[in-house]
Coordinates of C-alpha atoms in Angstrom, one line a residue:
X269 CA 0.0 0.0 0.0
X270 CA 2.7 2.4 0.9
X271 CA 4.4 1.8 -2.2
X272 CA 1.8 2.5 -4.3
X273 CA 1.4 5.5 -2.6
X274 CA 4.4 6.6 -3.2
X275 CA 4.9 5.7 -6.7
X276 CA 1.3 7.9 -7.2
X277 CA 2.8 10.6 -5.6
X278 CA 5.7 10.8 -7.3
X279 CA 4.0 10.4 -10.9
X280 CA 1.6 13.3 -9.5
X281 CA 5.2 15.2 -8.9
X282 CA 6.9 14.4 -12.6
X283 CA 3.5 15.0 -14.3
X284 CA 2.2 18.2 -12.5
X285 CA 1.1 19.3 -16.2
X286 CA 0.2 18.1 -19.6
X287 CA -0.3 20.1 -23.2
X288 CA -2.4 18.6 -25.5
X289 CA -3.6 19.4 -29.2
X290 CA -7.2 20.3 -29.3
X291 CA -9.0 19.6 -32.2
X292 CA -12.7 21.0 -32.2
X293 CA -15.3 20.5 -34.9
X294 CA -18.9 21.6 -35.2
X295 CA -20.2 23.5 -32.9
X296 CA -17.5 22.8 -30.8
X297 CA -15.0 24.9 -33.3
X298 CA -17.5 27.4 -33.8
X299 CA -18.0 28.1 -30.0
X300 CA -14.1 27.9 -29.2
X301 CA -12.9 30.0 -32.2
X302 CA -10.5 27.8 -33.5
X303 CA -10.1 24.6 -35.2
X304 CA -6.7 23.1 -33.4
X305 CA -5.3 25.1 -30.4
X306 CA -2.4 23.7 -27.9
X307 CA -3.5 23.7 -24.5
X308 CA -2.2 22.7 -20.7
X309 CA -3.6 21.8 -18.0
X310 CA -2.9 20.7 -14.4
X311 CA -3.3 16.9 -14.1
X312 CA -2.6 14.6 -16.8
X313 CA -6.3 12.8 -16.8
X314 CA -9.1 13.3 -19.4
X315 CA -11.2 14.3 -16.5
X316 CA -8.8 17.5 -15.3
X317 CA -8.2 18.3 -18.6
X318 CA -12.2 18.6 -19.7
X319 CA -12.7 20.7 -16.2
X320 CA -9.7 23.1 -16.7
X321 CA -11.0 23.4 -20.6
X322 CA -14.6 24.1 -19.7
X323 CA -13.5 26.8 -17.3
X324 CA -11.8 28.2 -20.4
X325 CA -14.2 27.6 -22.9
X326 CA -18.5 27.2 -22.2
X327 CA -18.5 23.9 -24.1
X328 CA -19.1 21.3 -21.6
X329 CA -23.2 21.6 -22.3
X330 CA -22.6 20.7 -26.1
X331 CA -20.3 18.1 -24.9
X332 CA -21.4 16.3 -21.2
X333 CA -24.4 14.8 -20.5
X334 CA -26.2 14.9 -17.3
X335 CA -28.1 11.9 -18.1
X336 CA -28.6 8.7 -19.4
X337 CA -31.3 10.4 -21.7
X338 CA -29.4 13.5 -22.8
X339 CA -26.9 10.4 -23.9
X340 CA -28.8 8.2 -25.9
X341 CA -30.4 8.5 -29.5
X342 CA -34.2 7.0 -30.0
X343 CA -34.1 5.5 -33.6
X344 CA -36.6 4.2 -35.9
X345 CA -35.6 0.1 -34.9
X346 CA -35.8 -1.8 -32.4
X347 CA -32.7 -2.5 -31.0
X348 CA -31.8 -6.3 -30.4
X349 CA -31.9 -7.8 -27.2
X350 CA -28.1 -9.6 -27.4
X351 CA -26.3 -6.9 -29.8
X352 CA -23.1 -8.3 -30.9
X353 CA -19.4 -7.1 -29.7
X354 CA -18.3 -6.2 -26.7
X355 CA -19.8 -2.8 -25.6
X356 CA -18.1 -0.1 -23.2
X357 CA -19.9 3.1 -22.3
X358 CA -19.0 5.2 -19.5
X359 CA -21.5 5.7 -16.3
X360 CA -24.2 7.8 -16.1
X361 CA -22.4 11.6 -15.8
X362 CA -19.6 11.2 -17.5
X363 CA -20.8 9.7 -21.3
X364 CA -20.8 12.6 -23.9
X365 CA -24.6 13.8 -25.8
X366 CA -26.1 12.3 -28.3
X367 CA -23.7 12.8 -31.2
X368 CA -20.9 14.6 -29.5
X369 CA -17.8 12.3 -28.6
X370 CA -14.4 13.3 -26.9
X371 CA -11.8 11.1 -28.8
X372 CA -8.1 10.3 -27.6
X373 CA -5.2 10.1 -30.6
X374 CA -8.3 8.9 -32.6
X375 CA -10.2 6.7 -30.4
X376 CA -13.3 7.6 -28.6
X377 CA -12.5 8.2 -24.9
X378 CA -14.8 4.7 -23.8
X379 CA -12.6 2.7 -25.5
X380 CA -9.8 3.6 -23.0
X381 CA -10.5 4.6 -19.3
X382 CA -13.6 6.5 -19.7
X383 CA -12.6 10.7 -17.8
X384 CA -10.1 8.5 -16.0
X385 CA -7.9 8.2 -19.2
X386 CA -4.3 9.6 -18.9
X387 CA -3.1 12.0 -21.1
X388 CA 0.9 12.6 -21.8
X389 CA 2.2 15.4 -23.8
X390 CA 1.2 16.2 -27.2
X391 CA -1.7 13.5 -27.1
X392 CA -4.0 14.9 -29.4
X393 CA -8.3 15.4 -28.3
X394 CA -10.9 16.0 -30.3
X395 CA -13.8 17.7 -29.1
X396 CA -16.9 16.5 -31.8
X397 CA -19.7 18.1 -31.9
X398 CA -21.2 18.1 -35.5
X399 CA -23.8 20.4 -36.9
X400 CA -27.1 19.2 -36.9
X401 CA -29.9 21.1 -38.9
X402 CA -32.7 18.2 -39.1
X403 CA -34.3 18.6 -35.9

């Protein structure tokens, strides 16, 4: 236990911050005025840097949902019972809104650790939020 202590306190030491590339689209871009922008934070998880972004930039409602609803698109067919795969979704709080996805180097952020994710220097995030004119 102490050990691993330690060793977390030390990484938390050698890692006190991160600078990422930012890549927004949609609505995202619109709102944030810029396509690709470099940006640090203290911390070096997805979760630190999403709350030291949206302190920055008033994003986090196009991006966060609140709830399982504000998560999930209704479509026209039934969904099967057993869907093929293995699925991953983060919990309730922490998944991104129907449409909008936070992606890691490429990979959507549930595919990794969910907010928990770490981040090292010059990771690349996307912020996607695409335009939507239907509805």
């Amino acid at each position: 236990m102490a050990t691993e202590t330690a060793h977390e306190e030390q990484r938390t030491q050698a890692q006190s911050e991160t600078t990422v590339t930012v890549r927004c689209t949609g609505h995202v871009r619109e709102a944030v005025g810029a396509h690709e922008l470099e940006f640090t934070f203290a911390g070096d998880r997805l979760r630190e840097f999403l709350e030291a972004f949206f302190e920055e930039y008033d994003v986090e409602d196009m991006l966060i949902a609140e709830t399982e609803a504000d998560a999930t698109a209704h479509g026209w067919a039934p969904a099967p019972e057993n869907l093929p795969g293995t699925w991953k979704k983060n919990p309730e709080g922490e998944q991104t809104r129907t449409f909008a996805r936070v992606a890691i180097n490429g990979r959507f952020n549930e595919h990794y650790e969910g907010l928990e994710t770490i981040l090292e220097d010059g990771d690349r995030v996307a912020l996607i939020y695409p335009f939507m004119f239907c509805c």
